[in-house]
Amino acid sequence: MATTSVDQIHGGPGPSVPVPPRPLRRSRGRLALRNTLVGWSFILPNFLGFGLLTLIPVVTLFYLSFTSWNVFGTAQWVGLENFQRLIGDGSYHTALFNTLYYGVFHIPLTLAASLGLALLLNRKLRGVAFFRTVAFLPYITSIVAIAAVWNMLFSPEFGPINQFLTAVGVSNPPGWTTSADWSMPAIIIVSVWRDMGYYMLLFLAGLQTVPGELYEAARVDGAGAWSRFRNVTLPCLRPTTFFVTVLLTIGSFKIFDLILVMTGGGPGQSTLVLSQYIYNKGFVENQFGYSSAVAVSLFVICLSVTVFQFVWNKRRDA
């Protein structure tokens, strides 16, 4: 700290006294303002995108679910009339059942297939990077291309799948996408094939974090391959498995594009799901109020299932 003497001030001798430093309050305030502006400059673009593309549409959706609106006139407030209509809507019940049917089979099958693929491609083999890329490729391929190819494969008369089944002795092979009984299983098969590559990468990332010492200790104790998988791999993959399960659940309830291109919800309503029902009511029949009510019901279902999964996982960890 700088000092000066009294004689330097009054022209005579005297004891030295300290001179207080200049106040830093103004410079600190400017630094805080600068840091705040820098922080907002990073947050604002993402916040604006979230507000314009997510928050405002969601709030509008909840409002429209209590109205009757055909996009051309003014929305008329009808209260709970749209939700009361859902109770007696047979098509809504069919779409809800098909959505649950799809999710019940798609989630465990994709989980098992992606985990098995990850275990298979987690080895140090020649060309393993190529096979990982091949497994992931369907996930980034155009849905239209996938649907067109699989529709040809599932063709009842000329498709190679039914030709193979006939060759091995199946006298009456399924009609697949032309059959009300087999159309949803066909959708599930294609969906599992398409999605397993993406979730395989998540499981591969989880497998990289499993300590090798645990496997060595298990081998020393005489544990076999199945015992190591059950007692070492699965417990270490629990966070990854939970994350994958949540993503699969939400994705299964929102399935839309693959079904729209492959079957269009048919034959009849055998593959009609809630997402497509929302699309039909809103953009085909211009019943945006009722379509919003269906969307709110789907939101509530997804939220309830996700909260249940989090609570159940927390209790398991406890």
PDB file of C-alpha atoms in Angstrom:
ATOM      1  CA  MET A   1       0.000   0.000   0.000  1.00  0.00           C
ATOM      2  CA  ALA A   2       1.412   3.411  -0.950  1.00  0.00           C
ATOM      3  CA  THR A   3       2.305   5.775   1.908  1.00  0.00           C
ATOM      4  CA  THR A   4       3.003   9.475   2.171  1.00  0.00           C
ATOM      5  CA  SER A   5       4.117  11.747   5.016  1.00  0.00           C
ATOM      6  CA  VAL A   6       2.422  14.748   6.574  1.00  0.00           C
ATOM      7  CA  ASP A   7       5.393  17.012   5.683  1.00  0.00           C
ATOM      8  CA  GLN A   8       4.819  16.154   2.007  1.00  0.00           C
ATOM      9  CA  ILE A   9       1.289  17.500   2.384  1.00  0.00           C
ATOM     10  CA  HIS A  10       1.815  20.465   4.736  1.00  0.00           C
ATOM     11  CA  GLY A  11       5.411  21.180   3.932  1.00  0.00           C
ATOM     12  CA  GLY A  12       6.710  20.123   7.332  1.00  0.00           C
ATOM     13  CA  PRO A  13       7.937  17.002   9.075  1.00  0.00           C
ATOM     14  CA  GLY A  14       5.434  14.518  10.342  1.00  0.00           C
ATOM     15  CA  PRO A  15       4.690  10.833  10.608  1.00  0.00           C
ATOM     16  CA  SER A  16       3.957   8.778   7.509  1.00  0.00           C
ATOM     17  CA  VAL A  17       0.292   7.829   7.081  1.00  0.00           C
ATOM     18  CA  PRO A  18      -1.182   5.335   4.549  1.00  0.00           C
ATOM     19  CA  VAL A  19      -3.181   6.640   1.605  1.00  0.00           C
ATOM     20  CA  PRO A  20      -6.282   4.484   0.840  1.00  0.00           C
ATOM     21  CA  PRO A  21      -6.389   2.883  -2.638  1.00  0.00           C
ATOM     22  CA  ARG A  22      -8.820   4.092  -5.285  1.00  0.00           C
ATOM     23  CA  PRO A  23     -12.264   2.501  -4.988  1.00  0.00           C
ATOM     24  CA  LEU A  24     -12.741  -0.622  -7.161  1.00  0.00           C
ATOM     25  CA  ARG A  25     -16.542  -0.718  -6.914  1.00  0.00           C
ATOM     26  CA  ARG A  26     -17.019   0.773 -10.382  1.00  0.00           C
ATOM     27  CA  SER A  27     -14.569  -1.608 -12.088  1.00  0.00           C
ATOM     28  CA  ARG A  28     -16.069  -4.608 -10.293  1.00  0.00           C
ATOM     29  CA  GLY A  29     -19.562  -3.572 -11.385  1.00  0.00           C
ATOM     30  CA  ARG A  30     -18.427  -3.311 -14.989  1.00  0.00           C
ATOM     31  CA  LEU A  31     -16.792  -6.750 -14.778  1.00  0.00           C
ATOM     32  CA  ALA A  32     -19.959  -8.295 -13.355  1.00  0.00           C
ATOM     33  CA  LEU A  33     -22.065  -6.671 -16.085  1.00  0.00           C
ATOM     34  CA  ARG A  34     -19.654  -7.898 -18.728  1.00  0.00           C
ATOM     35  CA  ASN A  35     -19.761 -11.469 -17.381  1.00  0.00           C
ATOM     36  CA  THR A  36     -23.568 -11.347 -17.289  1.00  0.00           C
ATOM     37  CA  LEU A  37     -23.765 -10.175 -20.895  1.00  0.00           C
ATOM     38  CA  VAL A  38     -21.306 -12.853 -22.002  1.00  0.00           C
ATOM     39  CA  GLY A  39     -23.331 -15.500 -20.209  1.00  0.00           C
ATOM     40  CA  TRP A  40     -26.588 -14.351 -21.796  1.00  0.00           C
ATOM     41  CA  SER A  41     -24.920 -14.263 -25.213  1.00  0.00           C
ATOM     42  CA  PHE A  42     -24.313 -18.019 -24.857  1.00  0.00           C
ATOM     43  CA  ILE A  43     -27.740 -18.820 -23.404  1.00  0.00           C
ATOM     44  CA  LEU A  44     -29.960 -16.553 -25.493  1.00  0.00           C
ATOM     45  CA  PRO A  45     -29.756 -18.339 -28.902  1.00  0.00           C
ATOM     46  CA  ASN A  46     -30.684 -21.697 -27.399  1.00  0.00           C
ATOM     47  CA  PHE A  47     -33.346 -20.132 -25.164  1.00  0.00           C
ATOM     48  CA  LEU A  48     -34.926 -18.327 -28.111  1.00  0.00           C
ATOM     49  CA  GLY A  49     -34.993 -21.550 -30.103  1.00  0.00           C
ATOM     50  CA  PHE A  50     -36.532 -23.415 -27.178  1.00  0.00           C
ATOM     51  CA  GLY A  51     -39.104 -20.700 -26.603  1.00  0.00           C
ATOM     52  CA  LEU A  52     -40.156 -20.315 -30.230  1.00  0.00           C
ATOM     53  CA  LEU A  53     -40.066 -23.970 -31.272  1.00  0.00           C
ATOM     54  CA  THR A  54     -40.997 -25.792 -28.057  1.00  0.00           C
ATOM     55  CA  LEU A  55     -42.378 -23.707 -25.200  1.00  0.00           C
ATOM     56  CA  ILE A  56     -44.840 -21.556 -27.158  1.00  0.00           C
ATOM     57  CA  PRO A  57     -46.199 -24.502 -29.236  1.00  0.00           C
ATOM     58  CA  VAL A  58     -46.680 -26.591 -26.088  1.00  0.00           C
ATOM     59  CA  VAL A  59     -48.561 -23.821 -24.292  1.00  0.00           C
ATOM     60  CA  THR A  60     -50.665 -23.252 -27.421  1.00  0.00           C
ATOM     61  CA  LEU A  61     -51.350 -26.993 -27.634  1.00  0.00           C
ATOM     62  CA  PHE A  62     -52.761 -27.079 -24.104  1.00  0.00           C
ATOM     63  CA  TYR A  63     -54.942 -24.072 -24.849  1.00  0.00           C
ATOM     64  CA  LEU A  64     -56.263 -25.500 -28.128  1.00  0.00           C
ATOM     65  CA  SER A  65     -57.156 -28.791 -26.417  1.00  0.00           C
ATOM     66  CA  PHE A  66     -59.974 -26.911 -24.652  1.00  0.00           C
ATOM     67  CA  THR A  67     -61.261 -25.307 -27.850  1.00  0.00           C
ATOM     68  CA  SER A  68     -62.925 -26.171 -31.145  1.00  0.00           C
ATOM     69  CA  TRP A  69     -60.850 -24.811 -34.030  1.00  0.00           C
ATOM     70  CA  ASN A  70     -60.596 -25.678 -37.717  1.00  0.00           C
ATOM     71  CA  VAL A  71     -57.669 -23.259 -38.422  1.00  0.00           C
ATOM     72  CA  PHE A  72     -59.838 -20.954 -40.576  1.00  0.00           C
ATOM     73  CA  GLY A  73     -62.011 -19.324 -37.928  1.00  0.00           C
ATOM     74  CA  THR A  74     -61.672 -18.262 -34.316  1.00  0.00           C
ATOM     75  CA  ALA A  75     -61.055 -20.906 -31.689  1.00  0.00           C
ATOM     76  CA  GLN A  76     -64.167 -21.419 -29.553  1.00  0.00           C
ATOM     77  CA  TRP A  77     -63.773 -22.444 -25.919  1.00  0.00           C
ATOM     78  CA  VAL A  78     -65.498 -25.792 -25.251  1.00  0.00           C
ATOM     79  CA  GLY A  79     -63.926 -26.759 -21.916  1.00  0.00           C
ATOM     80  CA  LEU A  80     -63.570 -30.498 -21.329  1.00  0.00           C
ATOM     81  CA  GLU A  81     -65.734 -31.467 -24.285  1.00  0.00           C
ATOM     82  CA  ASN A  82     -62.766 -32.759 -26.327  1.00  0.00           C
ATOM     83  CA  PHE A  83     -61.541 -34.953 -23.482  1.00  0.00           C
ATOM     84  CA  GLN A  84     -65.045 -36.310 -22.889  1.00  0.00           C
ATOM     85  CA  ARG A  85     -65.158 -37.187 -26.573  1.00  0.00           C
ATOM     86  CA  LEU A  86     -61.998 -39.285 -26.171  1.00  0.00           C
ATOM     87  CA  ILE A  87     -63.808 -41.626 -23.779  1.00  0.00           C
ATOM     88  CA  GLY A  88     -66.275 -42.774 -26.402  1.00  0.00           C
ATOM     89  CA  ASP A  89     -63.995 -42.580 -29.449  1.00  0.00           C
ATOM     90  CA  GLY A  90     -63.411 -46.120 -30.713  1.00  0.00           C
ATOM     91  CA  SER A  91     -60.672 -45.043 -33.122  1.00  0.00           C
ATOM     92  CA  TYR A  92     -58.807 -43.403 -30.245  1.00  0.00           C
ATOM     93  CA  HIS A  93     -59.043 -46.608 -28.220  1.00  0.00           C
ATOM     94  CA  THR A  94     -57.718 -48.591 -31.195  1.00  0.00           C
ATOM     95  CA  ALA A  95     -54.827 -46.165 -31.673  1.00  0.00           C
ATOM     96  CA  LEU A  96     -54.001 -46.316 -27.961  1.00  0.00           C
ATOM     97  CA  PHE A  97     -54.050 -50.126 -27.972  1.00  0.00           C
ATOM     98  CA  ASN A  98     -51.833 -50.273 -31.075  1.00  0.00           C
ATOM     99  CA  THR A  99     -49.387 -47.822 -29.504  1.00  0.00           C
ATOM    100  CA  LEU A 100     -49.136 -49.937 -26.349  1.00  0.00           C
ATOM    101  CA  TYR A 101     -48.875 -53.108 -28.456  1.00  0.00           C
ATOM    102  CA  TYR A 102     -45.997 -51.616 -30.414  1.00  0.00           C
ATOM    103  CA  GLY A 103     -44.201 -50.398 -27.290  1.00  0.00           C
ATOM    104  CA  VAL A 104     -44.573 -53.656 -25.337  1.00  0.00           C
ATOM    105  CA  PHE A 105     -42.720 -55.563 -28.056  1.00  0.00           C
ATOM    106  CA  HIS A 106     -40.456 -52.890 -29.520  1.00  0.00           C
ATOM    107  CA  ILE A 107     -38.846 -51.814 -26.243  1.00  0.00           C
ATOM    108  CA  PRO A 108     -37.577 -55.203 -24.942  1.00  0.00           C
ATOM    109  CA  LEU A 109     -36.673 -56.532 -28.399  1.00  0.00           C
ATOM    110  CA  THR A 110     -34.648 -53.435 -29.289  1.00  0.00           C
ATOM    111  CA  LEU A 111     -33.041 -53.442 -25.847  1.00  0.00           C
ATOM    112  CA  ALA A 112     -31.960 -57.074 -26.189  1.00  0.00           C
ATOM    113  CA  ALA A 113     -30.814 -56.729 -29.809  1.00  0.00           C
ATOM    114  CA  SER A 114     -28.780 -53.569 -29.194  1.00  0.00           C
ATOM    115  CA  LEU A 115     -27.146 -54.992 -26.061  1.00  0.00           C
ATOM    116  CA  GLY A 116     -26.277 -58.245 -27.819  1.00  0.00           C
ATOM    117  CA  LEU A 117     -24.849 -56.339 -30.769  1.00  0.00           C
ATOM    118  CA  ALA A 118     -22.813 -54.144 -28.437  1.00  0.00           C
ATOM    119  CA  LEU A 119     -21.376 -57.172 -26.639  1.00  0.00           C
ATOM    120  CA  LEU A 120     -20.509 -58.760 -29.972  1.00  0.00           C
ATOM    121  CA  LEU A 121     -18.799 -55.660 -31.341  1.00  0.00           C
ATOM    122  CA  ASN A 122     -17.001 -54.739 -28.116  1.00  0.00           C
ATOM    123  CA  ARG A 123     -14.198 -57.163 -28.914  1.00  0.00           C
ATOM    124  CA  LYS A 124     -10.815 -56.336 -30.398  1.00  0.00           C
ATOM    125  CA  LEU A 125     -11.409 -57.856 -33.820  1.00  0.00           C
ATOM    126  CA  ARG A 126     -10.119 -56.932 -37.234  1.00  0.00           C
ATOM    127  CA  GLY A 127     -12.606 -54.727 -39.039  1.00  0.00           C
ATOM    128  CA  VAL A 128     -14.776 -54.130 -35.961  1.00  0.00           C
ATOM    129  CA  ALA A 129     -15.107 -50.425 -36.824  1.00  0.00           C
ATOM    130  CA  PHE A 130     -16.564 -51.377 -40.212  1.00  0.00           C
ATOM    131  CA  PHE A 131     -19.172 -53.649 -38.650  1.00  0.00           C
ATOM    132  CA  ARG A 132     -20.105 -50.974 -36.114  1.00  0.00           C
ATOM    133  CA  THR A 133     -20.664 -48.539 -38.971  1.00  0.00           C
ATOM    134  CA  VAL A 134     -22.779 -51.067 -40.858  1.00  0.00           C
ATOM    135  CA  ALA A 135     -24.909 -51.689 -37.769  1.00  0.00           C
ATOM    136  CA  PHE A 136     -25.453 -47.959 -37.253  1.00  0.00           C
ATOM    137  CA  LEU A 137     -26.147 -47.186 -40.916  1.00  0.00           C
ATOM    138  CA  PRO A 138     -29.901 -48.070 -40.915  1.00  0.00           C
ATOM    139  CA  TYR A 139     -30.562 -45.472 -38.222  1.00  0.00           C
ATOM    140  CA  ILE A 140     -29.393 -42.607 -40.461  1.00  0.00           C
ATOM    141  CA  THR A 141     -30.923 -44.009 -43.646  1.00  0.00           C
ATOM    142  CA  SER A 142     -34.006 -42.337 -45.094  1.00  0.00           C
ATOM    143  CA  ILE A 143     -37.259 -43.678 -43.680  1.00  0.00           C
ATOM    144  CA  VAL A 144     -38.782 -43.667 -47.169  1.00  0.00           C
ATOM    145  CA  ALA A 145     -35.964 -45.820 -48.523  1.00  0.00           C
ATOM    146  CA  ILE A 146     -36.234 -48.237 -45.592  1.00  0.00           C
ATOM    147  CA  ALA A 147     -40.000 -48.544 -45.984  1.00  0.00           C
ATOM    148  CA  ALA A 148     -39.763 -49.107 -49.736  1.00  0.00           C
ATOM    149  CA  VAL A 149     -37.144 -51.841 -49.403  1.00  0.00           C
ATOM    150  CA  TRP A 150     -38.913 -53.657 -46.577  1.00  0.00           C
ATOM    151  CA  ASN A 151     -42.273 -53.467 -48.332  1.00  0.00           C
ATOM    152  CA  MET A 152     -40.673 -55.312 -51.233  1.00  0.00           C
ATOM    153  CA  LEU A 153     -39.133 -57.841 -48.844  1.00  0.00           C
ATOM    154  CA  PHE A 154     -42.533 -58.363 -47.167  1.00  0.00           C
ATOM    155  CA  SER A 155     -44.427 -58.719 -50.439  1.00  0.00           C
ATOM    156  CA  PRO A 156     -46.780 -61.719 -49.969  1.00  0.00           C
ATOM    157  CA  GLU A 157     -46.320 -63.060 -53.517  1.00  0.00           C
ATOM    158  CA  PHE A 158     -42.902 -61.937 -54.731  1.00  0.00           C
ATOM    159  CA  GLY A 159     -41.039 -61.002 -51.536  1.00  0.00           C
ATOM    160  CA  PRO A 160     -37.918 -63.033 -50.700  1.00  0.00           C
ATOM    161  CA  ILE A 161     -39.072 -63.502 -47.085  1.00  0.00           C
ATOM    162  CA  ASN A 162     -42.201 -65.422 -48.028  1.00  0.00           C
ATOM    163  CA  GLN A 163     -40.298 -67.263 -50.761  1.00  0.00           C
ATOM    164  CA  PHE A 164     -37.820 -68.422 -48.134  1.00  0.00           C
ATOM    165  CA  LEU A 165     -40.629 -69.466 -45.782  1.00  0.00           C
ATOM    166  CA  THR A 166     -42.267 -71.410 -48.592  1.00  0.00           C
ATOM    167  CA  ALA A 167     -38.962 -73.098 -49.396  1.00  0.00           C
ATOM    168  CA  VAL A 168     -38.548 -74.314 -45.799  1.00  0.00           C
ATOM    169  CA  GLY A 169     -42.046 -75.806 -45.730  1.00  0.00           C
ATOM    170  CA  VAL A 170     -44.401 -73.031 -44.606  1.00  0.00           C
ATOM    171  CA  SER A 171     -47.495 -73.647 -46.709  1.00  0.00           C
ATOM    172  CA  ASN A 172     -49.340 -70.441 -45.829  1.00  0.00           C
ATOM    173  CA  PRO A 173     -46.811 -67.633 -45.164  1.00  0.00           C
ATOM    174  CA  PRO A 174     -48.021 -64.394 -43.556  1.00  0.00           C
ATOM    175  CA  GLY A 175     -49.401 -61.514 -45.571  1.00  0.00           C
ATOM    176  CA  TRP A 176     -47.251 -59.089 -43.536  1.00  0.00           C
ATOM    177  CA  THR A 177     -48.161 -55.470 -44.359  1.00  0.00           C
ATOM    178  CA  THR A 178     -51.295 -56.558 -46.249  1.00  0.00           C
ATOM    179  CA  SER A 179     -52.635 -58.523 -43.272  1.00  0.00           C
ATOM    180  CA  ALA A 180     -54.390 -57.001 -40.273  1.00  0.00           C
ATOM    181  CA  ASP A 181     -52.821 -59.646 -38.018  1.00  0.00           C
ATOM    182  CA  TRP A 182     -49.228 -59.416 -39.301  1.00  0.00           C
ATOM    183  CA  SER A 183     -48.873 -55.739 -40.202  1.00  0.00           C
ATOM    184  CA  MET A 184     -47.870 -54.612 -36.697  1.00  0.00           C
ATOM    185  CA  PRO A 185     -45.319 -57.447 -36.234  1.00  0.00           C
ATOM    186  CA  ALA A 186     -43.809 -56.403 -39.573  1.00  0.00           C
ATOM    187  CA  ILE A 187     -43.547 -52.805 -38.348  1.00  0.00           C
ATOM    188  CA  ILE A 188     -41.903 -53.983 -35.118  1.00  0.00           C
ATOM    189  CA  ILE A 189     -39.337 -56.090 -37.009  1.00  0.00           C
ATOM    190  CA  VAL A 190     -38.331 -53.173 -39.221  1.00  0.00           C
ATOM    191  CA  SER A 191     -38.255 -50.763 -36.298  1.00  0.00           C
ATOM    192  CA  VAL A 192     -36.031 -53.013 -34.197  1.00  0.00           C
ATOM    193  CA  TRP A 193     -33.669 -53.507 -37.144  1.00  0.00           C
ATOM    194  CA  ARG A 194     -33.483 -49.744 -37.689  1.00  0.00           C
ATOM    195  CA  ASP A 195     -33.077 -48.622 -34.062  1.00  0.00           C
ATOM    196  CA  MET A 196     -30.722 -51.235 -32.645  1.00  0.00           C
ATOM    197  CA  GLY A 197     -27.641 -49.643 -34.224  1.00  0.00           C
ATOM    198  CA  TYR A 198     -28.150 -46.351 -32.413  1.00  0.00           C
ATOM    199  CA  TYR A 199     -28.723 -47.906 -29.007  1.00  0.00           C
ATOM    200  CA  MET A 200     -25.807 -50.249 -29.665  1.00  0.00           C
ATOM    201  CA  LEU A 201     -23.534 -47.191 -29.596  1.00  0.00           C
ATOM    202  CA  LEU A 202     -24.925 -46.182 -26.206  1.00  0.00           C
ATOM    203  CA  PHE A 203     -24.281 -49.649 -24.818  1.00  0.00           C
ATOM    204  CA  LEU A 204     -20.792 -49.649 -26.335  1.00  0.00           C
ATOM    205  CA  ALA A 205     -20.074 -46.407 -24.493  1.00  0.00           C
ATOM    206  CA  GLY A 206     -21.326 -48.009 -21.286  1.00  0.00           C
ATOM    207  CA  LEU A 207     -19.214 -51.140 -21.810  1.00  0.00           C
ATOM    208  CA  GLN A 208     -16.093 -49.001 -22.173  1.00  0.00           C
ATOM    209  CA  THR A 209     -16.570 -47.803 -18.586  1.00  0.00           C
ATOM    210  CA  VAL A 210     -16.698 -51.294 -17.033  1.00  0.00           C
ATOM    211  CA  PRO A 211     -13.361 -51.838 -15.182  1.00  0.00           C
ATOM    212  CA  GLY A 212     -11.382 -54.754 -16.562  1.00  0.00           C
ATOM    213  CA  GLU A 213     -10.258 -55.657 -13.045  1.00  0.00           C
ATOM    214  CA  LEU A 214     -13.781 -56.834 -12.266  1.00  0.00           C
ATOM    215  CA  TYR A 215     -13.672 -59.363 -15.091  1.00  0.00           C
ATOM    216  CA  GLU A 216     -10.222 -60.540 -14.017  1.00  0.00           C
ATOM    217  CA  ALA A 217     -11.396 -61.002 -10.434  1.00  0.00           C
ATOM    218  CA  ALA A 218     -14.432 -62.929 -11.652  1.00  0.00           C
ATOM    219  CA  ARG A 219     -12.239 -65.222 -13.765  1.00  0.00           C
ATOM    220  CA  VAL A 220      -9.984 -65.863 -10.797  1.00  0.00           C
ATOM    221  CA  ASP A 221     -13.056 -66.845  -8.762  1.00  0.00           C
ATOM    222  CA  GLY A 222     -13.995 -69.314 -11.486  1.00  0.00           C
ATOM    223  CA  ALA A 223     -16.971 -67.416 -12.907  1.00  0.00           C
ATOM    224  CA  GLY A 224     -18.047 -68.426 -16.394  1.00  0.00           C
ATOM    225  CA  ALA A 225     -19.119 -66.175 -19.262  1.00  0.00           C
ATOM    226  CA  TRP A 226     -22.785 -66.107 -18.218  1.00  0.00           C
ATOM    227  CA  SER A 227     -21.902 -65.470 -14.586  1.00  0.00           C
ATOM    228  CA  ARG A 228     -19.605 -62.581 -15.547  1.00  0.00           C
ATOM    229  CA  PHE A 229     -22.334 -61.115 -17.726  1.00  0.00           C
ATOM    230  CA  ARG A 230     -24.975 -61.388 -15.009  1.00  0.00           C
ATOM    231  CA  ASN A 231     -22.870 -60.289 -12.022  1.00  0.00           C
ATOM    232  CA  VAL A 232     -20.454 -57.810 -13.616  1.00  0.00           C
ATOM    233  CA  THR A 233     -21.697 -56.493 -16.966  1.00  0.00           C
ATOM    234  CA  LEU A 234     -25.373 -55.975 -16.186  1.00  0.00           C
ATOM    235  CA  PRO A 235     -24.855 -54.188 -12.822  1.00  0.00           C
ATOM    236  CA  CYS A 236     -22.262 -51.867 -14.360  1.00  0.00           C
ATOM    237  CA  LEU A 237     -24.576 -51.149 -17.290  1.00  0.00           C
ATOM    238  CA  ARG A 238     -27.544 -50.264 -15.076  1.00  0.00           C
ATOM    239  CA  PRO A 239     -27.323 -46.460 -15.679  1.00  0.00           C
ATOM    240  CA  THR A 240     -26.941 -46.993 -19.429  1.00  0.00           C
ATOM    241  CA  THR A 241     -29.784 -49.516 -19.500  1.00  0.00           C
ATOM    242  CA  PHE A 242     -32.057 -47.104 -17.650  1.00  0.00           C
ATOM    243  CA  PHE A 243     -31.187 -44.283 -20.042  1.00  0.00           C
ATOM    244  CA  VAL A 244     -31.779 -46.481 -23.093  1.00  0.00           C
ATOM    245  CA  THR A 245     -35.091 -47.726 -21.664  1.00  0.00           C
ATOM    246  CA  VAL A 246     -36.374 -44.184 -21.144  1.00  0.00           C
ATOM    247  CA  LEU A 247     -35.396 -43.175 -24.681  1.00  0.00           C
ATOM    248  CA  LEU A 248     -36.955 -46.311 -26.131  1.00  0.00           C
ATOM    249  CA  THR A 249     -40.184 -45.760 -24.218  1.00  0.00           C
ATOM    250  CA  ILE A 250     -40.607 -42.179 -25.378  1.00  0.00           C
ATOM    251  CA  GLY A 251     -39.637 -43.089 -28.943  1.00  0.00           C
ATOM    252  CA  SER A 252     -42.084 -46.011 -29.008  1.00  0.00           C
ATOM    253  CA  PHE A 253     -45.007 -43.844 -27.929  1.00  0.00           C
ATOM    254  CA  LYS A 254     -44.117 -41.266 -30.589  1.00  0.00           C
ATOM    255  CA  ILE A 255     -43.718 -43.699 -33.502  1.00  0.00           C
ATOM    256  CA  PHE A 256     -45.121 -42.063 -36.627  1.00  0.00           C
ATOM    257  CA  ASP A 257     -42.954 -41.821 -39.742  1.00  0.00           C
ATOM    258  CA  LEU A 258     -42.225 -45.517 -40.309  1.00  0.00           C
ATOM    259  CA  ILE A 259     -45.871 -46.536 -39.967  1.00  0.00           C
ATOM    260  CA  LEU A 260     -47.060 -43.642 -42.127  1.00  0.00           C
ATOM    261  CA  VAL A 261     -44.779 -44.663 -44.996  1.00  0.00           C
ATOM    262  CA  MET A 262     -45.067 -48.453 -44.710  1.00  0.00           C
ATOM    263  CA  THR A 263     -48.761 -49.030 -44.019  1.00  0.00           C
ATOM    264  CA  GLY A 264     -50.446 -45.644 -43.584  1.00  0.00           C
ATOM    265  CA  GLY A 265     -52.143 -47.031 -40.476  1.00  0.00           C
ATOM    266  CA  GLY A 266     -53.715 -49.964 -42.302  1.00  0.00           C
ATOM    267  CA  PRO A 267     -54.915 -52.413 -43.281  1.00  0.00           C
ATOM    268  CA  GLY A 268     -58.001 -50.912 -41.723  1.00  0.00           C
ATOM    269  CA  GLN A 269     -56.785 -49.523 -38.392  1.00  0.00           C
ATOM    270  CA  SER A 270     -54.441 -52.387 -37.536  1.00  0.00           C
ATOM    271  CA  THR A 271     -51.363 -50.127 -37.368  1.00  0.00           C
ATOM    272  CA  LEU A 272     -53.038 -46.841 -36.447  1.00  0.00           C
ATOM    273  CA  VAL A 273     -51.111 -45.275 -33.536  1.00  0.00           C
ATOM    274  CA  LEU A 274     -51.714 -42.135 -31.497  1.00  0.00           C
ATOM    275  CA  SER A 275     -49.211 -39.983 -33.382  1.00  0.00           C
ATOM    276  CA  GLN A 276     -50.847 -40.774 -36.703  1.00  0.00           C
ATOM    277  CA  TYR A 277     -54.304 -40.285 -35.210  1.00  0.00           C
ATOM    278  CA  ILE A 278     -53.212 -36.809 -34.087  1.00  0.00           C
ATOM    279  CA  TYR A 279     -51.983 -36.094 -37.603  1.00  0.00           C
ATOM    280  CA  ASN A 280     -55.200 -37.346 -39.213  1.00  0.00           C
ATOM    281  CA  LYS A 281     -57.494 -35.343 -36.962  1.00  0.00           C
ATOM    282  CA  GLY A 282     -55.440 -32.164 -37.189  1.00  0.00           C
ATOM    283  CA  PHE A 283     -53.999 -31.919 -40.701  1.00  0.00           C
ATOM    284  CA  VAL A 284     -56.416 -34.133 -42.636  1.00  0.00           C
ATOM    285  CA  GLU A 285     -59.767 -33.381 -40.969  1.00  0.00           C
ATOM    286  CA  ASN A 286     -58.864 -29.882 -39.631  1.00  0.00           C
ATOM    287  CA  GLN A 287     -60.071 -30.736 -36.121  1.00  0.00           C
ATOM    288  CA  PHE A 288     -57.189 -29.028 -34.390  1.00  0.00           C
ATOM    289  CA  GLY A 289     -58.935 -28.723 -31.030  1.00  0.00           C
ATOM    290  CA  TYR A 290     -59.700 -32.430 -30.803  1.00  0.00           C
ATOM    291  CA  SER A 291     -56.277 -33.287 -32.245  1.00  0.00           C
ATOM    292  CA  SER A 292     -54.664 -31.187 -29.504  1.00  0.00           C
ATOM    293  CA  ALA A 293     -56.652 -33.073 -26.862  1.00  0.00           C
ATOM    294  CA  VAL A 294     -55.322 -36.373 -28.236  1.00  0.00           C
ATOM    295  CA  ALA A 295     -51.803 -34.919 -28.168  1.00  0.00           C
ATOM    296  CA  VAL A 296     -52.246 -33.859 -24.540  1.00  0.00           C
ATOM    297  CA  SER A 297     -53.347 -37.382 -23.640  1.00  0.00           C
ATOM    298  CA  LEU A 298     -50.229 -38.766 -25.331  1.00  0.00           C
ATOM    299  CA  PHE A 299     -48.101 -36.245 -23.425  1.00  0.00           C
ATOM    300  CA  VAL A 300     -49.673 -37.304 -20.118  1.00  0.00           C
ATOM    301  CA  ILE A 301     -49.074 -40.993 -20.917  1.00  0.00           C
ATOM    302  CA  CYS A 302     -45.411 -40.424 -21.807  1.00  0.00           C
ATOM    303  CA  LEU A 303     -44.880 -38.252 -18.728  1.00  0.00           C
ATOM    304  CA  SER A 304     -46.531 -40.786 -16.409  1.00  0.00           C
ATOM    305  CA  VAL A 305     -44.515 -43.710 -17.749  1.00  0.00           C
ATOM    306  CA  THR A 306     -41.267 -41.730 -17.581  1.00  0.00           C
ATOM    307  CA  VAL A 307     -41.903 -40.588 -13.999  1.00  0.00           C
ATOM    308  CA  PHE A 308     -42.717 -44.177 -13.033  1.00  0.00           C
ATOM    309  CA  GLN A 309     -39.436 -45.345 -14.559  1.00  0.00           C
ATOM    310  CA  PHE A 310     -37.458 -42.727 -12.646  1.00  0.00           C
ATOM    311  CA  VAL A 311     -39.160 -43.570  -9.347  1.00  0.00           C
ATOM    312  CA  TRP A 312     -38.708 -47.297  -9.885  1.00  0.00           C
ATOM    313  CA  ASN A 313     -35.032 -46.866 -10.777  1.00  0.00           C
ATOM    314  CA  LYS A 314     -34.460 -44.656  -7.735  1.00  0.00           C
ATOM    315  CA  ARG A 315     -35.983 -47.259  -5.441  1.00  0.00           C
ATOM    316  CA  ARG A 316     -33.803 -49.969  -6.984  1.00  0.00           C
ATOM    317  CA  ASP A 317     -30.695 -47.892  -6.396  1.00  0.00           C
ATOM    318  CA  ALA A 318     -31.771 -47.232  -2.809  1.00  0.00           C
TER     319      ALA A 318
END
